[in-house]
Every structure is written in C-alpha cells, then in structure tokens.
Amino acid sequence: MNERSVVGKPLPRIDGKAKLTGRAKYTTDIVLPGMLHAKLLRSPLPHAKIRSIDTSKAEKLPGVVAVITGKDTWGIRYGFVDTPNYPAEERPIAEDKVRFIGETVAAVAAIDPDTAEDALDLIEVDYDPLPPIFDPVEAMKDGAPQIHGEITRTTSCAWEDWGVARKSHSYTPENNVAARALVTYGDIEKGFAEADYIREDHSRSPGTSHMAMEPHTMVASWDPFEEKLDVWMNHMAYELKRYWLHKTLNIPITKIRIHKTYIGGAFGGKAPCFDYEVICGFLSRKLCKPIRIELTREEVFSSCRNSHRFDIDVKTGVKKDGTIVAQHVKVIVDAGAYKCSAPVAMFLSHAMCDCCLDRKNVRHEGVAVYTNKNFNFARRGHGAPQMRLAADCQYDQICEDLGLDPVEFLMKNLRKKGEVIPNGDRLDSFGLPDAIKKSAEAIGWKEKRGKQRDKNRGVGIGINGMFSGSGYWPFACTAIIRLNHDGTITLIEGDCEFGQGADTSYSQIAAEALGLNLEDVTLISSDSELCPMNYSNFLSGGLFVGGGAVYNAALDLRDKILKVASEVMRAKPEDIELKDKKAFLKSNPRRSYTFTEIQRYNIQKHAGDPLFGLGYKKAVPEIEFYPSLSKGTGRFTDAYGFTASTAEVEVDRETGRIKVLKIVVADDCGYEINPAAIQGQMVSQAVQGMGDALYEEIMDDEGRVLNPNLVDYEIPRAFDIPEIEVIDCSDFEPKGPWGGKEAGECARAAVISAIVNAVYDATGVRVMKIPITPERMFNALKAQEK
Amino acid sequence: MKDFEYFSATSLQEACSLISQYKDVGKILAGGQSLITLLRQKLISPTCLIDIKGLKELDYIEFDKKSGLRIGALTTHRAIEKSSLIQEKYNVLSEMEKSVASVQTRNWGTIGGNLCSADPIGDPAPSLIVLGAKLKLVSAKGERVVPLEDFFTDYFTTVIEPDEILAEIQLPPPAANTAVEYMKFATIEAGIKIVSTSVAVTVEAGTDVCKDAKIVMSAVAPIPLITKKAAEMLKGKKLTDDVIEEAAKMAASETDPTTDVHASAEYRKEIVKVLVKRATKKAFEKAKKA
Amino acid sequence: MNGAKKTINVKVNGESYELSIKPKMTLLQLLRNELGLTGTKQACMDNSCGACTVIVNKMAVKACSVLAMQVNGKEVTTVEGLASKDGKLSILQEAFLEHSAFQCGFCSPGKLMSSTAMLEEMEDPTEEDIRRDMEGNLCRCTGYVQYLAAIKSVVQKRKEGKR
C-alpha cells in the first residue's frame, strides 16, 4: 500500500470549530422572520374512536393562528415500508381513531410556543374508548381487539417509483399481524437430526430510546409565489424526507428544499417520516408562514420512534465438538400502533447475522404484531442487537453445557473470507477471526474465563456483522468535485452530518486522491437543492456508498487532471504525480505545473471546459429491484463490517448491581479513514451497548410511557464509563473507498452480548432479558439460591 | 409556563411582608432547581413568585463550639460541599452533597430550597436529621424553630405555613465518639436513588459498645423515614456482624416503600438491608476511631 | 399585572444589555431568543442533561433552570464567549478539537462551559473530580472517553506550563 498522507490520519474534524464555538446551526437554532410555532395535541388513550373534536375555544385564544385536525389531513398516508403487499398506514393526524397514547389528534399554530400549548388545553376531544391490546402474543390470538381495519392505498410510495410493481392492493391485517417473514436454507430437519445436542432458549430485548441530544425539530417555510417549501429538519438522508413531504403534501419534489443543518445525533431515530414533519409542512403551506415545531423530550420518548421490542426463541443443534448444524429462530417484533420498519427489523435480524457464523441449516420465522403502543424504528443495528443477544448468549450456554470454550466455539463456526453466503453476498473482507482473537487476548480470556467466580467477576464475548448500506431503497449516491481557480477543490455531496464525521471523512477521501490537504477542500453537503442524489446515510451506508461516490468523483477528477497535464507536460499520465496542488513528473519533480495552470490550459484549449469530477456509487450494483424482505432472498449488501467485543464485569451479589470493569471492541471497518472518528464510533457503541445491557428500557403501563424523561430513563454518564479498549482489526475492503466500509452500528450488538455473557461467567446465572438491572440480577441470583 | 408576577426581595423582612401579602397565590423562589421544572410542566402555577435567591443575609456557614453549626437557608449545595469548616466538622454533609444532582444544580440550588421542596428522594434530609438539625422558620409575625425530623408531613409537603420562610438550618456541635455515614444506591452511579440512608453511631469510648444510634432512610416512604426500632436494636450492644444484620432487617421491616420505574417495593426493602448493614458497619468503625 | 415585563441589566460575554422581559423567561430563552446566542442548547427541558450549561459569575449553571430575572446584575458567559473575537480558540476548545471530543456537537457547548468553570475553580482536578464535575453533562455520541481525555490533557498542559 502506498504511503497515504490524508486518509488514515486522525485529523481534527472540519466541523469542529463551528461546533465548539456555538456557531454550528442545528435545526433548533433556525429562526425565520414571522415564524409561528406549532404544538401537537396527543391522545391520552391507547385505543379509542374519536367521536368529535371541538376546536372553537382554542381558535378564539388570542395569538392562535390555526388549529387543524384529522379532517384537514384526511387520507394522507405514509410509512417506512410502503410496498404493494404492505401499503402505508401512518397518518399525520388521527382521523376517526387513535391507536396509542401520544398519537397526534390536533395541531395548533400560534405566535409563540406557550400560546400554542395553552390552546391545546382548550381543544375538546370526545373519545369513545375501545379495548386496547398491549402484548403482541395476546394481540395475535383470536378475538383480540383489532387495531387496524382495512388498509387502503391513498398515497403512492417511493418504492413503486423505483421499480416495484405498481399494482397493489388494500388489505386487512388478520390477528393484528403487520407482516411476516420466513427465510430458510438448507434442510433444518436433517440438520437437527444430525445434531448431538439441541438447546432452546428465549430472550427479550426491550424498547429503548435513541436519545439523540437534539430533540426532533422542523422548520418549514412555504413561499406562495414560487410555490416552494424550504425546510430545515432533523433527518438522516434528505432524499427520503423530501420524498415523503413531496408525496404527503403533493408538492413537486424539486419544489422542496431541505437545507443543511447539523443534526444533534440520530442513531436511526431520525430517519423515518414523522407526523410533526407532515403537519409542519402542511401548516406552513396553509398559512403561508414559516412554522416551527420542536418536540419536547417527553414527546420524543412517547411519540417518536423507539427501538423494537423483540421476543426471540432460538433452537440450535450442534455436534459434540461445537459445530453448529441447524438453527431455528422465531422472532416476534412488537411493532406498536403502526408497522413503520417492523417488517424490515424482523428480516434484518436474520440478514445481518448470517454473515458471521455458518449455521448450515436455517429457518428464520418472523412476525411483526400491532399493539396499542407507540411504534418503533431502527436503532443502531436495526434488529441485529436483539438477535445477537439471543444467539450469542445461547452459544455461550451451549459451550457451558458441553464444556467447550466460547472463543474456540466461535472460531470453529466462523464463515471464511471470500465465502459466498446463502443469499449470494461474498465476504471479500472478513476481519472477524482477527477481531475475536484480539478481543479475547485483550480481556485476558485464557487467564480469566471461568476462573473468577469466587471474586464475582467474569468475562464474556459477543460478535456482530453489519451491512455497509443495502439494496433497499436505491442506496445510491452521486458526488461532484469542482477544481477551483486556486487549485483547491469544492466537494459537493449529499450526506448529512449527524455526528458520525461524514463531512470530515469524505473530505479526506477526496483530498487523498488528488494529493491535496484537508484544508484544500471546501465542502457543500446535505442540501437537497445544491447536492446531487443521495441515499446512503442510514443502514451504515454512509462511508461505503456516499464516501464511495466521493472516492469515484475524486478519481474521475484525478484522471482528467492527469490527462490535461500529460498534454501540457508531454508525458504519459502514469509518469505524473499530483501533490500540493501541482502535477509533476515522477522522474523529475521540478518539472511541474500547478493545478491553476492546468485548469487555465484546459479552458483555453478545450472549449472552456473547467475540470469537474463526477462519481457515483450504488450499494449493491447487481441489485436492480428490491430483494424480498419476506423471503430473505437476493443480495443484501456489498460489504459487511464486523466486530468482536469482550467485557469484564463484577457483580455485587448482595444488591445485584453489576459494574463493568472493561470493554474491548475489536472492529473491522475495512480501513480507518479517520482513526479518531473510528475510535469515537467504537467508544460510543461500547457505552450505548453497556446502557442497553444494564440500564435502558422504555417502560409502560397500559401503553403509557412511565419514564419519558432523562431523570427516569437513565443512560450512562461520565461516572459510569469503564476502561474501554478499541482494537483496529480492519481487513481491506476492495470495493470500499480506500478500503473502508461500515463502522457506526456493528459494535453495539457485540458489546451487549459480551456484557450479558460476562455476567453469566461471574455468577453462573443466565439472564437473557435485558437490561439486567440490579433488581433483575438480584432476583435471578435469589432464584439460583433456591 | 404560565405568566406570573415577580418580586425580587431585597431583605428577609421584605420577603416576609411580600409572602404574607401573597401567601395564597405566591411561591418563594430560591435557586429554583426544582421549582422551575414544576412551573414548566404546569404542575404548579402560582400567580406570583417572590425571589429570595439574592438575599445575602441568608447565605452563610457559621460554627460555634457551644451552639454548633448554622447554615443560612440560601447557602448553595456547592458552598456546603466545598466548605472546609464542614469538611472538618461535619464531613458527612460534604460527602453527601457530592451526590446531590449535578454540579450545575449544586452551584445554583440552595439547601433551604432543597428541604422545602420535600422530595422524598432528596439527599440532604437523612444526614441532617441524624445530625439533629433544626430549622428556623420566619414570618412577618415572628419565628419558630422546628426539628427537621418533624418538618416533613407527606410527599412534597412540610409543616411550613404559606407565609413562612425557612431561614436557617441549625446543627448541634458534633457529638463525641460518633460517626455518621451516608450511602445511596442507584442503578447508574449518579442515578435516581433507589434507597439512601444515613446512619449515626456513637460508641462508648474505647469499647465496641454502641451507646447511641440513629438511622434515617430516604426513598422508602413519603418522607425521610427514621427507623427507630432498628436503631434501638443497636443501642447498648457490641456491634457484631450479627447484631448489625438483625438491625438492618428490622430497618427494612420499618420501611413502607412503593414500586416505581426504578425499583419494586420488595427490592427496595432488600436494598435497605444491605445499605443499613454497610453504612452501620462503616459508621461503627469510624466512631471507634473518632 | 401578571406577566408584566420587567427590566434587567446583564452582562453577556462582556457586552452589557438592558432588556425588558417577561418574568417567566428563563435564562436559556433570554440567550437563545432575545440575544440570538443559539450556541447554548435546549435538549431536555427538565434540568437533567446539561446541554444548556452557561457560566454565571464564574459558576456553571443550567440556563433552563434559572429565571432570566435572577441574573439581573450578573455576568454570563456562553460558549460564544470562550474564543477570542479574532478567532483564537480557548485552550479547552483546542483540546476538544485535537481529541475529537465531540461528534454531533449538540452537547459540546454545555460540556465546554462545565469544564471551563471546573478548571477555573480547580487547579489540579483528579480523574474523580473531573468525572464528578462533568456528571451533569449527558452525551449520547461520544461515550465520554475522548472528552474526558481532552480535559485531562489541559490539566496536564497547565502543570507542565507551571514547571
């Protein structure tokens, strides 16, 4: 590998000065002249018919400009999954029925937030309560209250525009089943018949909050003369949001501009379409005024998407030596009141996990069920953390039962580099074996595993694999690079900066290819009007797809510069090198032309064409249409990121309190474009994973969230942080930009399993329901004593 | 938040006269670290706030060998935490203060405001009660002194009259051969308390015998709870592990906790046993050296 | 009259202001809405996250839980007041930048204000001091490690500077 001067370096982030001086603009900071503020009235009941809504008193309150209800937005539908089989059923404002506590039933626009809030108290809603259902298993039983009637198509979806069959049908969910998935390969019965040992276990992962620091906010401004909607919003890819606004508000897509703001954290929680976004745009167009909606933290917890609650049954058959021969997985996803991404989550719980171990014969059944609770979406791993908890903790127990070592067990069942896995994906890069070995070494596996129970200490291991973007949605990006007069470049690409470091990493990718420094890059990003097509910022597709497009654009510009330089210098392109805004002869570096001179020459000689680089990238080029979510066939991704994590814990047996002493994250992200950013991603996931394993759960009583604030929903704080060691186990990814791929989501799942397995090693008690709060641990220890 | 009228008192006397005038509709504002959240959530909507935060005359920490410690009600948590006087003579208060909310809250929030908000999970009350604190309450009509252990009546409720202002916290001089230990238990290090306890142990000089003991718990009842029977079980005895363990069990039986998102009532009782045991042992060891 | 505006005098980042405000206005609203100093963030609205931390008379406080009326006659420093006007970052800002101590950056202003006040107050804080004093600043992106390292590096630098 050639010496690299910009990528591979922990360079300070280019958004640093703006963010550290308070000048960086987030959506919550946007103020427009004449801006009104809107607040939403939320349903206090989990399931009820709306008989009538009287808004007259609210409308009369001085300062109130408009009150809207479901009558105004009747018929508007959207959804993250909106396919011929599963048409969208979300609506911005409840129409004739509410399905969860927190669902929007009216919206008020007023001159200030307090007035809008006061007006909410004056709206009178006459509800007719219906019997609610909260448990997904109960909800599937005959005779359970039905949450949805016929779901009809009203708003056309993104999917059909991208080639999914246009013909679709209305349907009525039966037994509250929102969606099903069945993935099979091999011969499961034969597999189990060959097994020497079979184990069945149940695990549960709760709903959790992404808890991004910036509360969900949007500002929309309708220009009635240009008939155009300007938008500042919390998002993770403007193309998606723009699409939904276009479809729900019936505004031409190019008449919606999403402006760049920094996003105050996302973790998946800001990607789908939200009620308040449609309402914000709707009100702005109705009133021809800028509208701002900032949700309260309680609304973020109770009415925005949380992670999916999963109940998973796993049955695994192994040979005596630990070779896995069959696995049967049954997943129940508690979708909540609307399906949102539940059909994707139950499928991804298979798809993301199939890249790590060779299980030979697999049957993965998933069902997503409607309940009268707030509904859910992807959170950092989208289905993988829940599935890995189920699988990795069972493997750990199987090893205990058979007297095997979990690390050796994992190594024995690993897939191989270069292997083509059952759906057709090829593992061109596969750093998992190295990650398992190094993470085990770093925690002191051999010295500690099974040897510290007298000290109430234990170690555990977990693994995970994660897509680098996928074929769902088109996951494709374009990037443009302009060569400027002074030899610097302007990079134009669409990905948004929500903390992951996209702005910096992409600038590094481009600078490296052109022999420039990071300071030579001017960036225009995340503006839907200025930037080209961009679908990549979620499912960890950012660097591989978005960064890949930048890489290709930089190579394109490089080739063009070399072509002109070879003309000027009368040399072959391959004999010329680019460095410090100059092209020079490798054999005689003093013979050089500046980029400025090359640019001028090109304009004079070649019809005035300035030099531009154009690049594009698609997540999985071979996928023309979408793979089947319900059958799990078709390619998923072109490159997987991998993590192995180990943890050491100490358990206070008197109280059940668990203290994490150390977490090791060994990660394969292909190549560390910016090692400081990668370090940040890994530590971040270690700490979030610790929160998941030990603390975090959205708790509810009859559908009412009991802990919708940061006092009662506790996340790790500065004092809780253990020693965290990050080990780079990158395996060069040939299709990735400079070898890079996924880094932002994989590790979280591995850390959760590692901690939960370490708790077992410390206590001999298996807890497969997270979070393992002190009380849950205490009760498990008490049960063990009996 | 609803609109309200606002007065900034310039003296305690003025504050007393304002609150006597507005007692039915007004609220005293000190650091506001709980109050402002309550206002924002519209859990309370007074039409008038009387701001006493700026009253320097209620911001002091003074010690006299005979009469003991006097803390002005508007002394901030941070001032108590950092006071070398308190660290030297009432160290448990300084240690306890470290776990009160966050530095930002301790910088602005006052000890008086904390006690008057009467949150059953509040940190300071248990330690102050075991130290024998009394409160000086003043009003336009005069003043009275109330033992802190009689101050709280229910969740977020105290004996303070609508026209009274808490002016001072008084502590007797540190008792000889005595140590006080504060312990709290939460899921995350600085999390919401599941249980906390303050235990004072006095030993007969030079022996292992407990002469006096006091145990106060928070988060296990609507008000800080004095577990008298448990303390009685320690008195006059050599504090062996068994004696302490039995007293801790008794303490648990005296509590009446509730279930919430942080812990069940049953689990809280279990934690009471552990915390009382650990805190008593520690206080006992320290008292022997005191 | 209920809610009638009152006048306050306050110094913010060295500039003196006389402002007429409703008593219910919080310091956070004053900074963000009246003065346009949006660097101070609102994230939880119930005194639990520390994103709105500013310095009032040398003390870190949460601006969401202080009434603007209460800073009458006081000096307030926000994140906008840390760097020099001609663009020189403070030593802590430099350290945060060098250590990649932020990601989304939404909680960074609050952390900078807390740590700035801490380093003013304490000459040589221990690891425990630092963690305790930063306990009130929640962060979801960074996992805290890199910014604790940034603060420690400043403590170290100061020590070396003294020698």
JSON list of C-alpha atoms in Angstrom, two decimals, chain A residues 114 117-118 121 652 654-655 657 695 699 706-707 711-712 714-715 717 719-720 774-775 778, chain B residues 1-2 40 42 185-192 261-264 267 270-271 274 277-278:
[
{"chain": "A", "resi": 114, "resn": "ASP", "atom": "CA", "xyz": [-46.60, 28.94, 25.18]},
{"chain": "A", "resi": 117, "resn": "GLU", "atom": "CA", "xyz": [-49.51, 24.98, 24.33]},
{"chain": "A", "resi": 118, "resn": "ASP", "atom": "CA", "xyz": [-52.22, 26.86, 26.20]},
{"chain": "A", "resi": 121, "resn": "ASP", "atom": "CA", "xyz": [-55.76, 22.64, 26.74]},
{"chain": "A", "resi": 652, "resn": "ASP", "atom": "CA", "xyz": [-22.36, -7.32, 43.81]},
{"chain": "A", "resi": 654, "resn": "GLU", "atom": "CA", "xyz": [-25.90, -8.67, 47.79]},
{"chain": "A", "resi": 655, "resn": "THR", "atom": "CA", "xyz": [-27.56, -5.99, 45.67]},
{"chain": "A", "resi": 657, "resn": "ARG", "atom": "CA", "xyz": [-25.61, -4.35, 40.90]},
{"chain": "A", "resi": 695, "resn": "TYR", "atom": "CA", "xyz": [-29.91, 0.18, 32.29]},
{"chain": "A", "resi": 699, "resn": "MET", "atom": "CA", "xyz": [-41.30, 1.17, 30.50]},
{"chain": "A", "resi": 706, "resn": "LEU", "atom": "CA", "xyz": [-43.62, 5.69, 32.55]},
{"chain": "A", "resi": 707, "resn": "ASN", "atom": "CA", "xyz": [-40.14, 7.07, 32.04]},
{"chain": "A", "resi": 711, "resn": "VAL", "atom": "CA", "xyz": [-34.41, 11.55, 35.03]},
{"chain": "A", "resi": 712, "resn": "ASP", "atom": "CA", "xyz": [-36.26, 8.26, 34.84]},
{"chain": "A", "resi": 714, "resn": "GLU", "atom": "CA", "xyz": [-31.19, 6.57, 32.75]},
{"chain": "A", "resi": 715, "resn": "ILE", "atom": "CA", "xyz": [-28.34, 6.49, 30.27]},
{"chain": "A", "resi": 717, "resn": "ARG", "atom": "CA", "xyz": [-22.96, 9.22, 32.44]},
{"chain": "A", "resi": 719, "resn": "PHE", "atom": "CA", "xyz": [-19.00, 8.27, 36.15]},
{"chain": "A", "resi": 720, "resn": "ASP", "atom": "CA", "xyz": [-20.25, 5.00, 34.70]},
{"chain": "A", "resi": 774, "resn": "PRO", "atom": "CA", "xyz": [-29.75, -4.55, 39.74]},
{"chain": "A", "resi": 775, "resn": "GLU", "atom": "CA", "xyz": [-33.20, -5.80, 40.64]},
{"chain": "A", "resi": 778, "resn": "PHE", "atom": "CA", "xyz": [-30.84, -9.76, 42.33]},
{"chain": "B", "resi": 1, "resn": "MET", "atom": "CA", "xyz": [-45.17, 28.10, 31.50]},
{"chain": "B", "resi": 2, "resn": "LYS", "atom": "CA", "xyz": [-47.90, 30.40, 32.79]},
{"chain": "B", "resi": 40, "resn": "ARG", "atom": "CA", "xyz": [-42.70, 24.48, 33.09]},
{"chain": "B", "resi": 42, "resn": "LYS", "atom": "CA", "xyz": [-47.53, 23.27, 34.86]},
{"chain": "B", "resi": 185, "resn": "PHE", "atom": "CA", "xyz": [-27.95, 3.10, 45.91]},
{"chain": "B", "resi": 186, "resn": "ALA", "atom": "CA", "xyz": [-28.90, 3.78, 42.29]},
{"chain": "B", "resi": 187, "resn": "THR", "atom": "CA", "xyz": [-28.76, 1.89, 39.01]},
{"chain": "B", "resi": 188, "resn": "ILE", "atom": "CA", "xyz": [-26.25, 4.24, 37.42]},
{"chain": "B", "resi": 189, "resn": "GLU", "atom": "CA", "xyz": [-23.64, 5.94, 39.59]},
{"chain": "B", "resi": 190, "resn": "ALA", "atom": "CA", "xyz": [-25.35, 9.31, 39.71]},
{"chain": "B", "resi": 191, "resn": "GLY", "atom": "CA", "xyz": [-28.82, 7.97, 39.07]},
{"chain": "B", "resi": 192, "resn": "ILE", "atom": "CA", "xyz": [-32.10, 8.34, 40.80]},
{"chain": "B", "resi": 261, "resn": "VAL", "atom": "CA", "xyz": [-39.81, 2.55, 37.30]},
{"chain": "B", "resi": 262, "resn": "HIS", "atom": "CA", "xyz": [-36.55, 2.34, 39.22]},
{"chain": "B", "resi": 263, "resn": "ALA", "atom": "CA", "xyz": [-37.35, -0.49, 41.62]},
{"chain": "B", "resi": 264, "resn": "SER", "atom": "CA", "xyz": [-40.11, -2.51, 43.19]},
{"chain": "B", "resi": 267, "resn": "TYR", "atom": "CA", "xyz": [-36.43, -4.86, 46.11]},
{"chain": "B", "resi": 270, "resn": "GLU", "atom": "CA", "xyz": [-33.81, -5.78, 50.22]},
{"chain": "B", "resi": 271, "resn": "ILE", "atom": "CA", "xyz": [-31.54, -2.87, 49.46]},
{"chain": "B", "resi": 274, "resn": "VAL", "atom": "CA", "xyz": [-27.75, -4.10, 52.57]},
{"chain": "B", "resi": 277, "resn": "LYS", "atom": "CA", "xyz": [-25.73, -3.00, 57.23]},
{"chain": "B", "resi": 278, "resn": "ARG", "atom": "CA", "xyz": [-22.91, -1.47, 55.23]}
]
